[in-house]
XYZ file of C-alpha atoms in Angstrom:
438
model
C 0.000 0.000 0.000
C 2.957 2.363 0.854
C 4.150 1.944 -2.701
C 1.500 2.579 -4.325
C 0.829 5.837 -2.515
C 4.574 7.066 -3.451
C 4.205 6.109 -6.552
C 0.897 8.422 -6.927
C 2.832 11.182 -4.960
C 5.727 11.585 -7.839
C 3.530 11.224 -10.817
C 1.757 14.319 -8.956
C 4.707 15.759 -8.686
C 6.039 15.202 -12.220
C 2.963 16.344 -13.702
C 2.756 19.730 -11.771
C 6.237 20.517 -12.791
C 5.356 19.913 -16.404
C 2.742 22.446 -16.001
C 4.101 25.102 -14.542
C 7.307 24.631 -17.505
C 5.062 24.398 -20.388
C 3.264 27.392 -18.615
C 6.404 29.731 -18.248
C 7.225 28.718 -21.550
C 3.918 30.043 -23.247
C 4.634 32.967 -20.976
C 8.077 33.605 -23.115
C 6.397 32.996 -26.243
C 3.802 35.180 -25.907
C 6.686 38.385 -24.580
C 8.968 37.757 -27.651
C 5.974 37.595 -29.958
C 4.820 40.729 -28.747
C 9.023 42.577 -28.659
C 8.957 41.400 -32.149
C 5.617 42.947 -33.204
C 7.104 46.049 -31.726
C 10.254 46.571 -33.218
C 7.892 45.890 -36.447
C 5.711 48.703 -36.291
C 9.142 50.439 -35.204
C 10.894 50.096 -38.228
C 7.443 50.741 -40.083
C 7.019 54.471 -38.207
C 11.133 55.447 -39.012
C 10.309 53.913 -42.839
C 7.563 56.033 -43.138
C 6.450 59.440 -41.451
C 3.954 62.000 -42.828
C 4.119 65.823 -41.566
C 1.033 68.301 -42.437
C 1.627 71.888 -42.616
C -1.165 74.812 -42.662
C -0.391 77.659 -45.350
C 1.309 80.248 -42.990
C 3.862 77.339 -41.648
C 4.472 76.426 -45.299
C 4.873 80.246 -46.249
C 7.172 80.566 -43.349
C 9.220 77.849 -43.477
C 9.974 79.313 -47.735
C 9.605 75.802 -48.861
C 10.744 75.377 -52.863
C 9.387 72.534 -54.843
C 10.716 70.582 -58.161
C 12.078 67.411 -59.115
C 15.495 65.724 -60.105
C 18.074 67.292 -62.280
C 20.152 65.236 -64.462
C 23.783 65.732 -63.332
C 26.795 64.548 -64.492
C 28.724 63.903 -61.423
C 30.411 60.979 -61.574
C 32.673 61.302 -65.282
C 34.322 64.870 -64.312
C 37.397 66.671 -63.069
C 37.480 68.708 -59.934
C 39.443 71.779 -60.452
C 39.867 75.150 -59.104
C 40.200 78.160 -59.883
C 39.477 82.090 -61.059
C 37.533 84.340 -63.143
C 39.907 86.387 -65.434
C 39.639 89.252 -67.688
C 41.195 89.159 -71.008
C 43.829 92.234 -71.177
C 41.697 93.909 -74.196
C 39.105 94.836 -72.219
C 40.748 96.401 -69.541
C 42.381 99.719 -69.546
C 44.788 101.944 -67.925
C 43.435 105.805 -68.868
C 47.037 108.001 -69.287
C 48.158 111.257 -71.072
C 50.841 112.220 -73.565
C 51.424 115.305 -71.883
C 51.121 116.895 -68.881
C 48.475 119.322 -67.320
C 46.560 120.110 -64.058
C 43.073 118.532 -63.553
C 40.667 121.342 -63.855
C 37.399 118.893 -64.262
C 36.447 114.757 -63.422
C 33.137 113.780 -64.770
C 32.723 110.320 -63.196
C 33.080 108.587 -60.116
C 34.358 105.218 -58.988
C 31.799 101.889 -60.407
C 30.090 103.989 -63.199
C 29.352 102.740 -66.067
C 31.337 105.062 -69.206
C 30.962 104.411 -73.053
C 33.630 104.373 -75.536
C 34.859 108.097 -76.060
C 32.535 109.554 -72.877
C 34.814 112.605 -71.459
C 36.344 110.989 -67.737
C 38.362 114.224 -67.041
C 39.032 117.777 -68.249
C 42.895 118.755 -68.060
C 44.469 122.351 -69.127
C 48.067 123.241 -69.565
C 49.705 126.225 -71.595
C 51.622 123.826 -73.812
C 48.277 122.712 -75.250
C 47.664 126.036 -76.829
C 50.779 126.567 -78.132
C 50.402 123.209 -79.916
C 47.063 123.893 -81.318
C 49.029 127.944 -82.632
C 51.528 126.015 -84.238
C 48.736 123.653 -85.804
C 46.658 126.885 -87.101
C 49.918 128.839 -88.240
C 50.897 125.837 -90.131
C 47.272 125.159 -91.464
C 47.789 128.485 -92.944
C 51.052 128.284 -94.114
C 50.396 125.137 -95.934
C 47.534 126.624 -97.619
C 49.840 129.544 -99.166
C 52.560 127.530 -100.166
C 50.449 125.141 -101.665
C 48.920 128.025 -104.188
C 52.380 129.151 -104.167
C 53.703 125.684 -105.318
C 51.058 125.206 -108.251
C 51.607 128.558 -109.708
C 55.318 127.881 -109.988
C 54.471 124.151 -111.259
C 52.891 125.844 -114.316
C 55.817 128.827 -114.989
C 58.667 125.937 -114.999
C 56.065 124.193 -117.134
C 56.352 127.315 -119.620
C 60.089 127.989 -119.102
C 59.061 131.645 -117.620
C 61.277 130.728 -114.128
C 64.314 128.746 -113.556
C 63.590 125.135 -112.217
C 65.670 126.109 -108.888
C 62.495 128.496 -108.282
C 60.420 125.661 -108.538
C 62.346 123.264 -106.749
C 62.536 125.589 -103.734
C 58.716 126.404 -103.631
C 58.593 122.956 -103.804
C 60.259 121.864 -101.253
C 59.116 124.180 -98.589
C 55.253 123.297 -99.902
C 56.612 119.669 -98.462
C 58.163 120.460 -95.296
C 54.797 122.760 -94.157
C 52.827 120.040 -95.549
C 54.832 117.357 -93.144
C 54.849 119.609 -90.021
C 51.065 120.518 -90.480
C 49.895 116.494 -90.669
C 52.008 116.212 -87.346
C 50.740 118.458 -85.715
C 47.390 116.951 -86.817
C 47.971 113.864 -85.269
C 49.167 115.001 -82.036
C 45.786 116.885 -81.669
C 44.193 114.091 -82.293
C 45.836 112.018 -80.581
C 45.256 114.454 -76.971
C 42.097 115.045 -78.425
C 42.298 119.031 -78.691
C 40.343 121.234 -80.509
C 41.445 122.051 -83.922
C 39.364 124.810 -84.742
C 40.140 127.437 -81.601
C 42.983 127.820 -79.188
C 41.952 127.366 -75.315
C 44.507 124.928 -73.609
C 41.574 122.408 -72.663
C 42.492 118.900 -73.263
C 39.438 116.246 -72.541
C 40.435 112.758 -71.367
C 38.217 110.609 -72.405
C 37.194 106.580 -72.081
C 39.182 103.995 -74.725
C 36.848 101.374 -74.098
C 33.324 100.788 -72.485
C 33.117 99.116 -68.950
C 33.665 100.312 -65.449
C 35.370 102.754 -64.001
C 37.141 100.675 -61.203
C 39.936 103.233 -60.139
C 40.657 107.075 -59.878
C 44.227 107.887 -58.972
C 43.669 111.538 -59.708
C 41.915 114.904 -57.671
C 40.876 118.363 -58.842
C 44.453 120.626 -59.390
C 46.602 117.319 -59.391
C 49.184 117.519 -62.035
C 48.371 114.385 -64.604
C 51.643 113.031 -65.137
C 52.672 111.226 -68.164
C 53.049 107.441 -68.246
C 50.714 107.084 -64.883
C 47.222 105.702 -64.860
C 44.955 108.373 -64.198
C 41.498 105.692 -64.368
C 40.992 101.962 -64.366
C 38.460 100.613 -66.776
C 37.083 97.263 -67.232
C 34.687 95.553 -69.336
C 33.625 92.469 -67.387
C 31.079 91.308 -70.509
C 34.223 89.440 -71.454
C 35.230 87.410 -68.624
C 36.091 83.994 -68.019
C 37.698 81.050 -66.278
C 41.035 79.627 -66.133
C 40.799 76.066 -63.998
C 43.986 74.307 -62.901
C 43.933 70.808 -64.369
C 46.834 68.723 -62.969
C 48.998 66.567 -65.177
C 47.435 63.179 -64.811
C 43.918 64.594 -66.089
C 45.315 66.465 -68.824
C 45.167 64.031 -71.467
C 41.325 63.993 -70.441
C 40.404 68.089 -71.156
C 39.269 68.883 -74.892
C 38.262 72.186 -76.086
C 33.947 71.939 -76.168
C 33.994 70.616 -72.847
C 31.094 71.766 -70.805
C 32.271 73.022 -67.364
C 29.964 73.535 -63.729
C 31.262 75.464 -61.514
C 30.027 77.538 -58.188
C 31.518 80.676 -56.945
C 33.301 79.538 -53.488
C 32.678 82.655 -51.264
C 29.246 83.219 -53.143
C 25.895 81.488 -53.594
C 25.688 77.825 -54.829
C 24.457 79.126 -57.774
C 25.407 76.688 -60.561
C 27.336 78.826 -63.590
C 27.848 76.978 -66.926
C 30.782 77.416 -69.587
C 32.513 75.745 -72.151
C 36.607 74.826 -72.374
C 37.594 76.917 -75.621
C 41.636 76.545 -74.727
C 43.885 74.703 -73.009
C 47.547 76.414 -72.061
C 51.219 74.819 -73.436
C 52.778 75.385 -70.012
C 52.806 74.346 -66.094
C 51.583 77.549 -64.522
C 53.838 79.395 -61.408
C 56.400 75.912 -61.076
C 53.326 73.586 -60.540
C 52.038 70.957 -61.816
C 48.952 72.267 -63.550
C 47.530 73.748 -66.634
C 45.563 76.360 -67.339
C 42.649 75.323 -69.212
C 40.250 78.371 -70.311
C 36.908 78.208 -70.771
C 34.035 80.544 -71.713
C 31.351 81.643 -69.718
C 28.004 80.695 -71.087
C 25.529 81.934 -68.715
C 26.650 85.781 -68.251
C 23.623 87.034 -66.177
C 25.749 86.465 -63.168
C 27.089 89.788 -61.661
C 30.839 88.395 -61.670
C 33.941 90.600 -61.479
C 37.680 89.026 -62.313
C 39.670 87.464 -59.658
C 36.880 85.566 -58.011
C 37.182 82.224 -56.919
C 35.477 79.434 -58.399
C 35.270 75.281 -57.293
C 34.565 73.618 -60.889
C 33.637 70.334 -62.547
C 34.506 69.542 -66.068
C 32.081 66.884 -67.841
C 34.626 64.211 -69.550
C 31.908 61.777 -69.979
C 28.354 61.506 -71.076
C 26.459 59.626 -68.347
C 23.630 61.961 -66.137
C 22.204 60.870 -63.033
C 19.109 61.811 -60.745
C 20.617 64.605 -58.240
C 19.008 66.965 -55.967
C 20.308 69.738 -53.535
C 21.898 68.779 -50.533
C 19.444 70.839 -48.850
C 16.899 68.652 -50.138
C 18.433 65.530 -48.272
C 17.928 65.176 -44.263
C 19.895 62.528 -42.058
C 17.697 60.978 -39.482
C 18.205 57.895 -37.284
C 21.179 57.111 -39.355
C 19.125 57.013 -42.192
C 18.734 59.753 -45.436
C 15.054 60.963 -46.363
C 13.349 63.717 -48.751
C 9.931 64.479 -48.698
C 7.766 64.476 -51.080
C 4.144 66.898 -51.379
C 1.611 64.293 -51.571
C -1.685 65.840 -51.622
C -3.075 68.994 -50.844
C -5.419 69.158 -48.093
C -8.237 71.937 -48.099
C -9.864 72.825 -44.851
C -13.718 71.762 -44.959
C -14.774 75.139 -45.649
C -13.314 75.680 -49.013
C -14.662 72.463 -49.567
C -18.434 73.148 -49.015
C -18.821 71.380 -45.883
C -20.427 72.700 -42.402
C -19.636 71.559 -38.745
C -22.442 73.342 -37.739
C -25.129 70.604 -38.278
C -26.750 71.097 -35.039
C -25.824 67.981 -33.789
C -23.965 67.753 -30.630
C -20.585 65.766 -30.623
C -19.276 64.621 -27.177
C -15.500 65.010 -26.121
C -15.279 60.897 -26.766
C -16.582 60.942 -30.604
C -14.400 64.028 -31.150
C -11.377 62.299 -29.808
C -12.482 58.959 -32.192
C -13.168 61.004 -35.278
C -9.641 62.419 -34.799
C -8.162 59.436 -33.848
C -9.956 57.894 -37.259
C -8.200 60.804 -39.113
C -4.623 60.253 -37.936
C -4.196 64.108 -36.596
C -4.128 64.968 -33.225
C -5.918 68.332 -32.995
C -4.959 69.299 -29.319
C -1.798 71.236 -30.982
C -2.999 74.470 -30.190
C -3.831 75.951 -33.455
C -7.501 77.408 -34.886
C -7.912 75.079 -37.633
C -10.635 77.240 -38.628
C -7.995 79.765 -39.892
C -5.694 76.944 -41.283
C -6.822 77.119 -44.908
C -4.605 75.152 -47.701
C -2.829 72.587 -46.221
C 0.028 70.729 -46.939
C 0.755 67.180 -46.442
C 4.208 65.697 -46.940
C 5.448 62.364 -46.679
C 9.167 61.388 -45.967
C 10.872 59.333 -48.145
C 14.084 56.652 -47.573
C 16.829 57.655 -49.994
C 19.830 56.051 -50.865
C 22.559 58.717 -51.554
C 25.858 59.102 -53.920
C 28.125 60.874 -55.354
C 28.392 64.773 -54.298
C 29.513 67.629 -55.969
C 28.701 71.259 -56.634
C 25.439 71.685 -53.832
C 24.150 68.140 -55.753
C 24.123 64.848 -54.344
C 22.921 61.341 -56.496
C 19.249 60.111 -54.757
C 18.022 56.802 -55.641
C 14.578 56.319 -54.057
C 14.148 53.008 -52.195
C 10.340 53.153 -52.603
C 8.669 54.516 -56.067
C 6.820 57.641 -56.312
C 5.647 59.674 -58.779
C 6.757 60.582 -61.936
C 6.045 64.254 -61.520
C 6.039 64.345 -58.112
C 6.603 67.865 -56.132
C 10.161 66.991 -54.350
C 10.820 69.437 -51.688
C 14.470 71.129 -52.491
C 14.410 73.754 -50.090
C 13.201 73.579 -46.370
C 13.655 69.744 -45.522
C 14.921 70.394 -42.581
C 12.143 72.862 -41.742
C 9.967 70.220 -41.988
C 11.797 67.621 -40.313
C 11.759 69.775 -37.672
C 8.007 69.946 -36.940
C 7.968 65.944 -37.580
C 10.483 65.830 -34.472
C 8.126 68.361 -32.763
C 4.957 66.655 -33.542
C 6.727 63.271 -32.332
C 6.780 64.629 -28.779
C 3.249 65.695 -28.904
C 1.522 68.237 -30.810
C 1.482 69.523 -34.091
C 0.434 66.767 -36.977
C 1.889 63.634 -37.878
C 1.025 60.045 -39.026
């Protein structure tokens, strides 16, 4: 009897302790089940996040929409740099003679035409140039009626041909001395007609004034540059290619570049020449290219970063301000809809029904918004709803960085360039409670 009773004890015994095991082990099951299920809809919520913004956020925030541009960045040369001005259109204003500065008709950055008077200068010697210039106008014009009469008396045999010969050969020396005197008036650009020791300096070429190294009663000296002018229509770029991409430059070559203390404002040109010589004792080249988009107010000596498409092959690129780094991830966002309040859409809350606080909440909760943000939705108006997308990011040059999507979207849809992080911004806000987001 004893051994059946201790036999029914440990079966007891066994059986309980198989229970409670298979118990604790359902108990497991159930927690990793449910850690698993919540990393899940983790990875789901970083994958994909929406943010809605009314129309004064969107106004404030000076969000700019587009697409993808097709940029070469992956065939090209970096080089650097500086915008340069061919030495035709700039020019050094000087005088053949001296004189004081009695007059200056422009000031520093106007803009002067070809010929426009910069400066008035007057000096005695002027005037006697321009006596000697109407005594030998004169002159000439006696000795030239002087010179034909004898011409027809040696013609006749009435004088000797030493008559002639002498009348002749003063007619020549006046005639010498007066187109001399000719040219150096117009070369000072006096008056030909009057004497009054005023000589006007005026502009060789069209452009800027840039310097004035002269005041009113200075004494213009010869050989020193009274103005600076440049024309800055003409400019362009000279890019330091080192030796081992040399071989790869050839004149038609279209070239990016971005002014590197200015804007990222992309400027195109085109390589028209490549130099025959290391520049300064380096190893690099000079290769010169043209300027094709001129609009830009650029002035020589700038500095310029610079790509130079060797290849043929375009990818999809987008501003780096249109890329955000979150969780260790990259995203853009995209416009997906826009969302009109119910107003403009020809609906009315005022139905005279009366919703309690707990339908309110589950109508909002239905919606996905979470309306205790502090805002009058009445006054929202046009809304705008964004969604943030995974990217997959590149190569980087110039302010543009290679996207591939790692979802699809749209075709033509609205990519948000400018303001990402504007918007990421309110997503991070509206994560710790308030504001909108899915």
């Amino acid at each position: 009897m004893k051994k059946i009773q201790l036999n029914i004890a440990l079966y007891t015994l066994t059986a309980a302790f198989l229970f409670t095991g298979c118990g604790k082990k359902t108990n497991d099951e159930h927690t990793n089940e449910a850690q698993t299920e919540e990393a899940h809809n983790h990875d789901d919520e970083a994958a994909v996040k929406e943010v809605e913004l009314n129309e004064a956020q969107f106004k404030a925030a000076d969000i700019e929409l587009g697409t993808y541009s097709m940029k070469n960045l992956s065939e090209v040369i970096n080089a650097n740099g500086y915008t340069k001005l061919p030495p035709q259109n700039q020019a050094d204003v000087s005088v053949h003679m001296t004189g004081i500065v009695t007059a200056i008709k422009v000031i520093e950055g106007e803009e002067v035409k070809k010929g426009q008077v910069l400066a008035v200068l007057e000096s005695p010697e002027f005037a006697r140039l321009q006596e000697a210039y109407l005594t030998a106008k004169n002159n000439l014009q006696f000795l030239e009626l002087e010179y034909e009469r004898q011409k027809i008396l040696s013609e006749e045999n009435v004088n000797s041909k030493k008559v002639f010969q002498r009348t002749k050969s003063d007619y020549e020396i006046e005639k010498a001395k007066f187109n001399s005197l000719d040219k150096q008036l117009s070369m000072l650009n006096l008056s030909k007609s009057s004497v009054n020791s005023i000589m006007a300096i005026t502009a060789p070429i069209s452009g800027h004034v840039t310097e004035i190294n002269i005041t009113l009663g200075a004494n213009a000296e010869v050989g020193k540059p009274l103005l600076t002018i440049v024309d800055n229509s003409k400019l362009h770029v000279d890019l330091l290619v080192y030796e081992k991409d040399l071989y790869k430059i050839k004149p038609g070559q279209n070239v990016r570049f971005v002014l590197t203390n200015q804007s990222n404002t992309e400027i195109t040109g085109k390589v028209f020449n490549i130099g025959k010589s290391f520049e300064n004792d380096t190893k690099s080249v000079a290769v010169h290219a043209d300027i094709v988009n001129k609009g830009e107010k650029l002035i020589a000596g700038m500095y310029v970063n610079a790509l130079i498409d060797v290849g043929e092959i375009a990818v999809q690129a987008l501003p780096n301000d249109a890329i955000i780094k979150a969780d260790g991830r990259e995203y853009i966002f995209v416009l997906e809809e826009e969302h009109h309040h119910d107003e403009k859409e020809g609906h009315s809350h005022d139905d005279g029904h009366h919703h309690d606080d707990e339908n309110t909440h589950n109508h909002d909760a239905a919606e996905g918004h979470s309306h205790n943000d502090g805002h009058n939705h009445d006054e929202e108006g046009e809304m705008y709803h964004f969604q943030r997308i995974e990217v997959k990011t590149g190569t980087s040059q110039l302010g543009y960085t290679q996207v591939t999507v790692l979802q699809k979207i749209d075709d033509h849809a609205k990519i948000v360039l400018k303001g990402a992080y504007y918007i990421q911004s309110h997503l991070i806000k509206s994560d710790g409670g308030g504001g909108h987001a899915h």
